[in-house]
Tab-separated table of C-alpha atoms and ligand atoms in Angstrom:
chain	number	residue	atom	x	y	z
G	1	UNK	CA	-31.803	0.604	18.564
G	2	UNK	CA	-34.391	-0.693	16.174
G	3	UNK	CA	-33.293	-1.666	12.663
G	4	UNK	CA	-33.011	0.977	9.988
G	5	UNK	CA	-36.178	0.760	7.818
G	6	UNK	CA	-34.095	1.747	4.778
G	7	UNK	CA	-32.446	-1.663	4.876
G	8	UNK	CA	-35.405	-3.440	3.317
G	9	UNK	CA	-37.160	-0.502	1.634
G	10	UNK	CA	-38.120	-1.004	-2.017
G	11	UNK	CA	-37.116	-4.647	-2.200
G	12	UNK	CA	-38.324	-4.877	-5.795
G	13	UNK	CA	-35.658	-2.352	-6.886
G	14	UNK	CA	-32.848	-4.087	-5.017
G	15	UNK	CA	-31.647	-6.150	-7.975
G	16	UNK	CA	-31.090	-3.039	-10.022
G	17	UNK	CA	-29.349	-1.434	-7.079
G	18	UNK	CA	-27.057	-4.382	-6.681
G	19	UNK	CA	-26.192	-4.259	-10.404
G	20	UNK	CA	-25.491	-0.570	-10.217
G	21	UNK	CA	-23.029	-1.087	-7.326
G	22	UNK	CA	-21.331	-3.825	-9.293
G	23	UNK	CA	-20.953	-1.548	-12.296
G	24	UNK	CA	-19.438	1.252	-10.170
G	25	UNK	CA	-16.982	-1.062	-8.494
G	26	UNK	CA	-15.991	-2.591	-11.832
G	27	UNK	CA	-15.214	0.792	-13.309
G	28	UNK	CA	-13.199	1.759	-10.177
G	29	UNK	CA	-11.324	-1.533	-10.513
G	30	UNK	CA	-10.558	-0.789	-14.175
G	31	UNK	CA	-9.023	2.569	-13.217
G	32	UNK	CA	-7.111	1.242	-10.231
G	33	UNK	CA	-3.332	1.359	-10.446
G	34	UNK	CA	-1.110	-0.508	-8.038
G	35	UNK	CA	-2.733	-3.909	-8.550
G	36	UNK	CA	-0.401	-6.874	-8.412
G	37	UNK	CA	-1.383	-9.015	-11.352
G	38	UNK	CA	-0.746	-12.801	-11.647
G	39	UNK	CA	1.737	-12.087	-14.467
G	40	UNK	CA	3.735	-9.752	-12.206
G	41	UNK	CA	3.666	-12.341	-9.462
G	42	UNK	CA	4.988	-14.976	-11.830
G	43	UNK	CA	7.736	-12.757	-13.261
G	44	UNK	CA	9.538	-12.706	-9.924
G	45	UNK	CA	10.586	-9.061	-10.422
G	46	UNK	CA	9.093	-6.551	-7.927
G	47	UNK	CA	6.827	-4.267	-9.946
G	48	UNK	CA	7.450	-0.544	-9.926
G	49	UNK	CA	4.526	1.789	-9.469
G	50	UNK	CA	4.816	5.568	-9.942
G	51	UNK	CA	8.645	5.241	-9.693
G	52	UNK	CA	8.550	3.251	-6.434
G	53	UNK	CA	8.780	-0.457	-5.683
G	54	UNK	CA	5.297	-1.876	-4.994
G	55	UNK	CA	4.523	-2.055	-1.264
G	56	UNK	CA	3.219	-4.861	0.942
G	57	UNK	CA	2.054	-5.285	4.555
G	58	UNK	CA	3.336	-8.856	4.788
G	59	UNK	CA	4.878	-9.153	8.253
G	60	UNK	CA	2.623	-6.419	9.650
G	61	UNK	CA	4.387	-3.238	8.466
G	62	UNK	CA	4.143	-1.350	5.199
G	63	UNK	CA	7.379	-1.776	3.266
G	64	UNK	CA	8.618	-2.258	-0.305
G	65	UNK	CA	8.078	-5.739	-1.700
G	66	UNK	CA	10.999	-8.130	-2.283
G	67	UNK	CA	11.338	-11.036	-4.732
G	68	UNK	CA	10.980	-13.333	-1.726
G	69	UNK	CA	7.564	-11.775	-0.928
G	70	UNK	CA	6.486	-12.662	-4.480
G	71	UNK	CA	7.597	-16.245	-3.881
G	72	UNK	CA	5.617	-16.366	-0.687
G	73	UNK	CA	2.473	-14.890	-2.344
G	74	UNK	CA	2.647	-17.547	-5.077
G	75	UNK	CA	3.082	-20.278	-2.488
G	76	UNK	CA	0.165	-19.039	-0.378
G	77	UNK	CA	-2.073	-18.856	-3.403
G	78	UNK	CA	-1.166	-22.369	-4.388
G	79	UNK	CA	-1.900	-23.722	-0.918
G	80	UNK	CA	-5.214	-21.951	-0.890
G	81	UNK	CA	-6.183	-23.410	-4.228
G	82	UNK	CA	-5.453	-26.963	-2.925
G	83	UNK	CA	-7.284	-26.305	0.319
G	84	UNK	CA	-10.593	-25.561	-1.435
G	85	UNK	CA	-10.511	-28.212	-4.110
G	86	UNK	CA	-13.672	-29.857	-2.791
G	87	UNK	CA	-15.601	-26.535	-2.741
G	88	UNK	CA	-16.983	-24.952	0.440
G	89	UNK	CA	-20.203	-25.289	2.533
G	90	UNK	CA	-22.002	-22.710	4.751
G	91	UNK	CA	-20.666	-24.595	7.794
G	92	UNK	CA	-17.036	-24.395	6.496
G	93	UNK	CA	-17.393	-20.674	5.808
G	94	UNK	CA	-18.113	-20.146	9.530
G	95	UNK	CA	-15.498	-22.608	10.694
G	96	UNK	CA	-12.716	-21.088	8.612
G	97	UNK	CA	-13.608	-17.501	9.321
G	98	UNK	CA	-11.703	-15.140	11.629
G	99	UNK	CA	-12.937	-14.638	15.168
G	100	UNK	CA	-13.139	-10.891	14.624
G	101	UNK	CA	-15.474	-11.302	11.630
G	102	UNK	CA	-17.780	-13.702	13.541
G	103	UNK	CA	-17.873	-11.293	16.437
G	104	UNK	CA	-18.837	-8.394	14.148
G	105	UNK	CA	-21.533	-10.584	12.553
G	106	UNK	CA	-23.063	-11.302	15.942
G	107	UNK	CA	-22.843	-7.762	17.309
G	108	UNK	CA	-23.413	-5.535	14.280
G	109	UNK	CA	-25.623	-7.269	11.731
G	110	UNK	CA	-29.202	-7.731	12.810
G	111	UNK	CA	-31.162	-8.374	9.583
G	112	UNK	CA	-30.960	-10.956	6.852
G	113	UNK	CA	-33.750	-11.152	4.316
G	114	UNK	CA	-33.720	-13.328	1.198
G	115	UNK	CA	-34.922	-10.973	-1.577
G	116	UNK	CA	-35.064	-13.171	-4.697
G	117	UNK	CA	-33.913	-16.486	-6.173
G	118	UNK	CA	-33.469	-17.920	-9.670
G	119	UNK	CA	-31.957	-20.980	-11.283
G	120	UNK	CA	-28.587	-20.196	-12.934
G	121	UNK	CA	-28.152	-21.645	-16.365
G	122	UNK	CA	-25.047	-22.746	-18.199
G	123	UNK	CA	-26.130	-23.500	-21.722
G	124	UNK	CA	-29.469	-25.233	-21.323
G	125	UNK	CA	-28.686	-26.835	-17.961
G	126	UNK	CA	-29.425	-25.278	-14.580
G	127	UNK	CA	-26.262	-25.495	-12.488
G	128	UNK	CA	-27.167	-23.714	-9.270
G	129	UNK	CA	-29.716	-21.615	-7.402
G	130	UNK	CA	-28.723	-18.000	-7.012
G	131	UNK	CA	-30.237	-16.315	-3.955
G	132	UNK	CA	-29.845	-12.566	-3.314
G	133	UNK	CA	-29.828	-11.657	0.353
G	134	UNK	CA	-30.077	-8.232	1.906
G	135	UNK	CA	-28.474	-7.452	5.211
G	136	UNK	CA	-28.312	-4.224	7.193
G	137	UNK	CA	-25.062	-2.243	7.251
G	138	UNK	CA	-23.195	-1.626	10.513
G	139	UNK	CA	-23.442	2.190	9.946
G	140	UNK	CA	-19.673	2.582	9.667
G	141	UNK	CA	-19.896	3.785	6.041
G	142	UNK	CA	-21.980	6.948	5.574
G	143	UNK	CA	-24.956	6.641	3.264
G	144	UNK	CA	-24.805	2.806	3.137
G	145	UNK	CA	-27.897	1.232	4.738
G	146	UNK	CA	-27.733	-2.239	3.325
G	147	UNK	CA	-25.492	-4.814	1.679
G	148	UNK	CA	-26.166	-7.278	-1.098
G	149	UNK	CA	-24.948	-10.805	-0.517
G	150	UNK	CA	-25.237	-13.346	-3.304
G	151	UNK	CA	-25.157	-17.024	-2.572
G	152	UNK	CA	-25.227	-19.808	-5.181
G	153	UNK	CA	-26.385	-23.231	-4.006
G	154	UNK	CA	-24.733	-25.878	-6.159
G	155	UNK	CA	-26.883	-28.718	-4.808
G	156	UNK	CA	-29.996	-27.198	-6.377
G	157	UNK	CA	-30.199	-29.202	-9.625
G	158	UNK	CA	-29.861	-32.449	-7.662
G	159	UNK	CA	-32.577	-31.370	-5.196
G	160	UNK	CA	-34.955	-30.321	-7.963
G	161	UNK	CA	-34.633	-33.730	-9.570
G	162	UNK	CA	-34.769	-35.666	-6.251
G	163	UNK	CA	-38.595	-35.711	-6.266
G	164	UNK	CA	-38.856	-38.377	-3.567
G	165	UNK	CA	-38.066	-35.771	-0.930
G	166	UNK	CA	-40.550	-33.023	0.008
G	167	UNK	CA	-39.339	-29.570	-0.983
G	168	UNK	CA	-38.773	-28.865	2.746
G	169	UNK	CA	-36.510	-31.842	3.121
G	170	UNK	CA	-34.740	-31.123	-0.128
G	171	UNK	CA	-34.048	-27.559	1.040
G	172	UNK	CA	-32.662	-28.902	4.332
G	173	UNK	CA	-30.227	-31.064	2.331
G	174	UNK	CA	-29.322	-28.259	-0.038
G	175	UNK	CA	-28.233	-25.941	2.682
G	176	UNK	CA	-25.554	-28.471	3.777
G	177	UNK	CA	-24.178	-28.796	0.193
G	178	UNK	CA	-21.748	-26.624	-1.738
G	179	UNK	CA	-22.081	-22.820	-2.093
G	180	UNK	CA	-20.362	-19.889	-3.792
G	181	UNK	CA	-20.819	-16.344	-2.532
G	182	UNK	CA	-20.205	-12.606	-2.974
G	183	UNK	CA	-20.753	-9.430	-0.996
G	184	UNK	CA	-20.613	-5.765	-2.111
G	185	UNK	CA	-18.808	-4.442	0.983
G	186	UNK	CA	-15.233	-3.277	1.302
G	187	UNK	CA	-14.083	-6.180	3.492
G	188	UNK	CA	-15.098	-8.705	0.859
G	189	UNK	CA	-13.849	-6.546	-1.987
G	190	UNK	CA	-10.357	-5.879	-0.591
G	191	UNK	CA	-9.659	-8.827	1.704
G	192	UNK	CA	-11.678	-11.840	0.610
G	193	UNK	CA	-12.676	-11.656	-3.043
G	194	UNK	CA	-9.197	-12.768	-4.104
G	195	UNK	CA	-9.313	-15.644	-1.603
G	196	UNK	CA	-12.742	-16.679	-2.927
G	197	UNK	CA	-11.526	-16.465	-6.502
G	198	UNK	CA	-8.446	-18.632	-5.920
G	199	UNK	CA	-10.636	-21.033	-3.851
G	200	UNK	CA	-13.124	-21.062	-6.774
G	201	UNK	CA	-16.127	-20.266	-4.609
G	202	UNK	CA	-16.685	-16.678	-5.799
G	203	UNK	CA	-20.230	-15.942	-6.995
G	204	UNK	CA	-19.482	-12.583	-8.548
G	205	UNK	CA	-16.650	-11.331	-10.690
G	206	UNK	CA	-13.318	-12.976	-9.934
G	207	UNK	CA	-10.488	-10.913	-8.499
G	208	UNK	CA	-6.997	-11.668	-9.768
G	209	UNK	CA	-5.105	-8.912	-7.930
G	210	UNK	CA	-3.242	-10.274	-4.864
G	211	UNK	CA	-4.280	-8.393	-1.696
G	212	UNK	CA	-0.633	-7.450	-0.870
G	213	UNK	CA	-1.573	-4.660	1.583
G	214	UNK	CA	-4.820	-5.785	3.222
G	215	UNK	CA	-4.506	-9.539	3.371
G	216	UNK	CA	-1.041	-10.659	2.271
G	217	UNK	CA	-1.229	-13.838	4.346
G	218	UNK	CA	-4.619	-14.732	2.798
G	219	UNK	CA	-6.303	-15.465	6.168
G	220	UNK	CA	-10.044	-15.608	6.729
G	221	UNK	CA	-12.823	-16.238	4.252
G	222	UNK	CA	-15.890	-14.110	4.867
G	223	UNK	CA	-17.082	-10.671	6.015
G	224	UNK	CA	-19.649	-10.137	8.750
G	225	UNK	CA	-22.541	-9.846	6.223
G	226	UNK	CA	-21.694	-13.170	4.597
G	227	UNK	CA	-21.294	-14.772	8.000
G	228	UNK	CA	-24.705	-13.566	9.159
G	229	UNK	CA	-26.197	-14.921	5.938
G	230	UNK	CA	-24.435	-18.283	6.541
G	231	UNK	CA	-25.924	-18.389	10.041
G	232	UNK	CA	-29.437	-17.963	8.588
G	233	UNK	CA	-28.715	-20.593	5.912
G	234	UNK	CA	-27.832	-23.013	8.689
G	235	UNK	CA	-30.371	-22.063	11.291
G	236	UNK	CA	-33.097	-19.766	10.021
G	237	UNK	CA	-36.574	-21.098	9.298
G	238	UNK	CA	-37.451	-18.149	6.976
G	239	UNK	CA	-34.470	-18.961	4.720
G	240	UNK	CA	-35.400	-22.635	4.904
G	241	UNK	CA	-38.955	-21.818	3.719
G	242	UNK	CA	-37.651	-19.546	0.989
G	243	UNK	CA	-35.326	-22.255	-0.327
G	244	UNK	CA	-38.180	-24.795	-0.219
G	245	UNK	CA	-40.295	-22.415	-2.340
G	246	UNK	CA	-37.468	-22.102	-4.909
G	247	UNK	CA	-37.182	-25.902	-5.158
G	248	UNK	CA	-40.979	-26.201	-5.584
G	249	UNK	CA	-40.872	-23.627	-8.321
G	250	UNK	CA	-37.950	-25.366	-10.008
G	251	UNK	CA	-39.832	-28.699	-9.921
G	252	UNK	CA	-42.971	-27.135	-11.363
G	253	UNK	CA	-41.021	-25.484	-14.166
G	254	UNK	CA	-39.336	-28.754	-14.973
G	255	UNK	CA	-35.988	-27.212	-15.898
G	256	UNK	CA	-35.417	-25.529	-12.533
G	257	UNK	CA	-34.893	-22.072	-13.958
G	258	UNK	CA	-37.775	-20.508	-12.064
G	259	UNK	CA	-37.584	-17.111	-10.374
G	260	UNK	CA	-39.135	-16.328	-6.967
G	261	UNK	CA	-39.334	-13.066	-5.089
G	262	UNK	CA	-39.840	-12.115	-1.462
G	263	UNK	CA	-43.008	-10.138	-0.801
G	264	UNK	CA	-42.354	-6.664	0.619
G	265	UNK	CA	-44.788	-7.333	3.435
G	266	UNK	CA	-43.092	-10.585	4.400
G	267	UNK	CA	-39.661	-8.916	4.318
G	268	UNK	CA	-40.869	-6.212	6.629
G	269	UNK	CA	-42.317	-8.775	9.007
G	270	UNK	CA	-39.011	-10.684	9.062
G	271	UNK	CA	-36.950	-7.518	9.544
G	272	UNK	CA	-39.185	-6.336	12.385
G	273	UNK	CA	-38.862	-9.657	14.143
G	274	UNK	CA	-35.073	-9.630	13.730
G	275	UNK	CA	-34.749	-5.993	14.886
G	276	UNK	CA	-36.248	-6.849	18.251
G	277	UNK	CA	-33.593	-9.417	19.085
G	278	UNK	CA	-30.779	-8.745	21.589
G	279	UNK	CA	-27.436	-8.077	19.974
G	280	UNK	CA	-24.905	-8.202	22.804
G	281	UNK	CA	-21.950	-10.559	22.279
G	282	UNK	CA	-22.870	-12.467	25.438
G	283	UNK	CA	-26.618	-12.543	24.797
G	284	UNK	CA	-28.002	-15.767	26.264
G	285	UNK	CA	-30.663	-17.942	24.806
G	286	UNK	CA	-33.556	-15.585	24.084
G	287	UNK	CA	-36.304	-18.201	23.770
G	288	UNK	CA	-36.780	-17.252	20.083
G	289	UNK	CA	-35.802	-20.554	18.552
G	290	UNK	CA	-34.898	-19.155	15.168
G	291	UNK	CA	-32.615	-16.555	16.773
G	292	UNK	CA	-30.947	-18.995	19.079
G	293	UNK	CA	-30.273	-21.394	16.249
G	294	UNK	CA	-28.725	-18.686	14.101
G	295	UNK	CA	-26.540	-17.471	16.979
G	296	UNK	CA	-25.273	-20.991	17.613
G	297	UNK	CA	-24.542	-21.329	13.919
G	298	UNK	CA	-22.041	-18.488	14.240
G	299	UNK	CA	-19.949	-20.474	16.658
G	300	UNK	CA	-17.007	-22.276	15.372
G	301	UNK	CA	-17.892	-25.934	15.824
G	302	UNK	CA	-15.859	-28.402	13.982
G	303	UNK	CA	-12.071	-28.675	13.598
G	304	UNK	CA	-12.543	-31.448	11.083
G	305	UNK	CA	-13.403	-28.987	8.364
G	306	UNK	CA	-10.138	-27.155	8.810
G	307	UNK	CA	-8.172	-28.922	6.121
G	308	UNK	CA	-4.471	-28.272	6.026
G	309	UNK	CA	-2.763	-28.811	2.759
G	310	UNK	CA	-1.773	-32.490	2.798
G	311	UNK	CA	1.060	-31.990	0.386
G	312	UNK	CA	3.269	-30.227	2.904
G	313	UNK	CA	2.929	-33.108	5.319
G	314	UNK	CA	3.850	-35.679	2.680
G	315	UNK	CA	6.573	-33.381	1.432
G	316	UNK	CA	7.985	-33.091	4.929
G	317	UNK	CA	8.301	-36.848	5.268
G	318	UNK	CA	9.946	-37.222	1.891
G	319	UNK	CA	12.381	-34.461	2.570
G	320	UNK	CA	13.351	-35.985	5.843
G	321	UNK	CA	13.976	-39.398	4.284
G	322	UNK	CA	16.045	-37.842	1.492
G	323	UNK	CA	18.335	-35.901	3.844
G	324	UNK	CA	20.179	-39.097	4.760
G	325	UNK	CA	21.068	-40.485	1.300
G	326	UNK	CA	24.084	-39.868	-1.039
G	327	UNK	CA	23.499	-37.194	-3.692
G	328	UNK	CA	21.004	-35.765	-1.292
G	329	UNK	CA	21.620	-32.191	-2.370
G	330	UNK	CA	20.508	-32.603	-6.009
G	331	UNK	CA	17.569	-34.757	-5.052
G	332	UNK	CA	16.519	-32.222	-2.499
G	333	UNK	CA	16.479	-29.423	-5.045
G	334	UNK	CA	14.451	-31.544	-7.455
G	335	UNK	CA	12.045	-32.655	-4.759
G	336	UNK	CA	11.573	-29.183	-3.514
G	337	UNK	CA	10.584	-28.085	-6.995
G	338	UNK	CA	8.265	-31.126	-7.418
G	339	UNK	CA	6.477	-30.436	-4.201
G	340	UNK	CA	5.949	-26.751	-4.930
G	341	UNK	CA	7.899	-25.728	-1.802
G	342	UNK	CA	9.993	-22.605	-1.554
G	343	UNK	CA	13.690	-23.135	-0.617
G	344	UNK	CA	12.933	-21.403	2.724
G	345	UNK	CA	10.219	-23.878	3.463
G	346	UNK	CA	12.436	-26.779	2.553
G	347	UNK	CA	15.154	-25.492	4.924
G	348	UNK	CA	12.591	-25.054	7.687
G	349	UNK	CA	11.393	-28.611	7.258
G	350	UNK	CA	14.996	-29.956	7.317
G	351	UNK	CA	15.822	-27.898	10.363
G	352	UNK	CA	12.727	-29.194	12.149
G	353	UNK	CA	13.704	-32.729	11.206
G	354	UNK	CA	17.253	-32.216	12.503
G	355	UNK	CA	15.984	-30.889	15.768
G	356	UNK	CA	13.727	-33.920	16.088
G	357	UNK	CA	16.812	-36.264	15.819
G	358	UNK	CA	19.174	-34.534	18.229
O	1	LIG	ZN1	-19.759	-7.890	3.373
């Protein structure tokens, strides 16, 4: 199957199209009932919606929420916030993603074209480069031929100023630095936008409603479209050239706020080239260096980037030490609170410690 030509049709109108989709989704969000707000999560009382207790899929089955679920949601959100304190890179997005999302990215998404880029300003300072990517759609949703993925490169101001590097070299450095991202698909919207917002790497509007049905355990980070874009950021020479152009433009403009566009003809050439590539999950090296690099980039490589919250580990040691002293009970309660652990977690840690001794 060749790629659908509608994916990259009318590239110049794609910004307006992306904005229109955002507006529609925002108005749907405003009308949505049954959203678990941060206030409701904090209150500790299970919210009632249309006369029924709010539902969750935590544990794998749909059931009414309990106060303990709310505790767990709060705890998971806190851990997530700590985990992403240092931001996120394209490599980490791939490494922390779910196997199923990486597999879909490899097998279903064949095209990634950077459509436009501009320096994002906060006050008078440029803080990042925003790049709009277009990918094809897997065809699962009727009438949807493409998706809009936005990536903000936070290393841009530094690379614009670092004039001792060529734009090419600066772009190569920038793609290893921090990013924020957004996608207009349902997977990002209902599973991952909340995760991105708590992790503070969302490029679009933040989502404050906890995904109590779709993703109550807050696992994974990115949809197949975002993952394909990440693989091109890491391994694609067309994206590298596009980023280098944006840095050149930023340097010329002085303030880095420049805007660049992809030419329709160049986008078509790229899409054509990508459409000819093999898509099977087990596709071997194809000899197309760009393609092989991007495929490799979708493999999980490094465990080092999987940062577990350190606090639990430290907490676990302190809890174990405390268990053996007089007045342990009161101290334990206070420490549990200090460490942001739930009573259940504290008990689990103590039980594990007891087992270790016997
Ligand atoms: Zn997506």
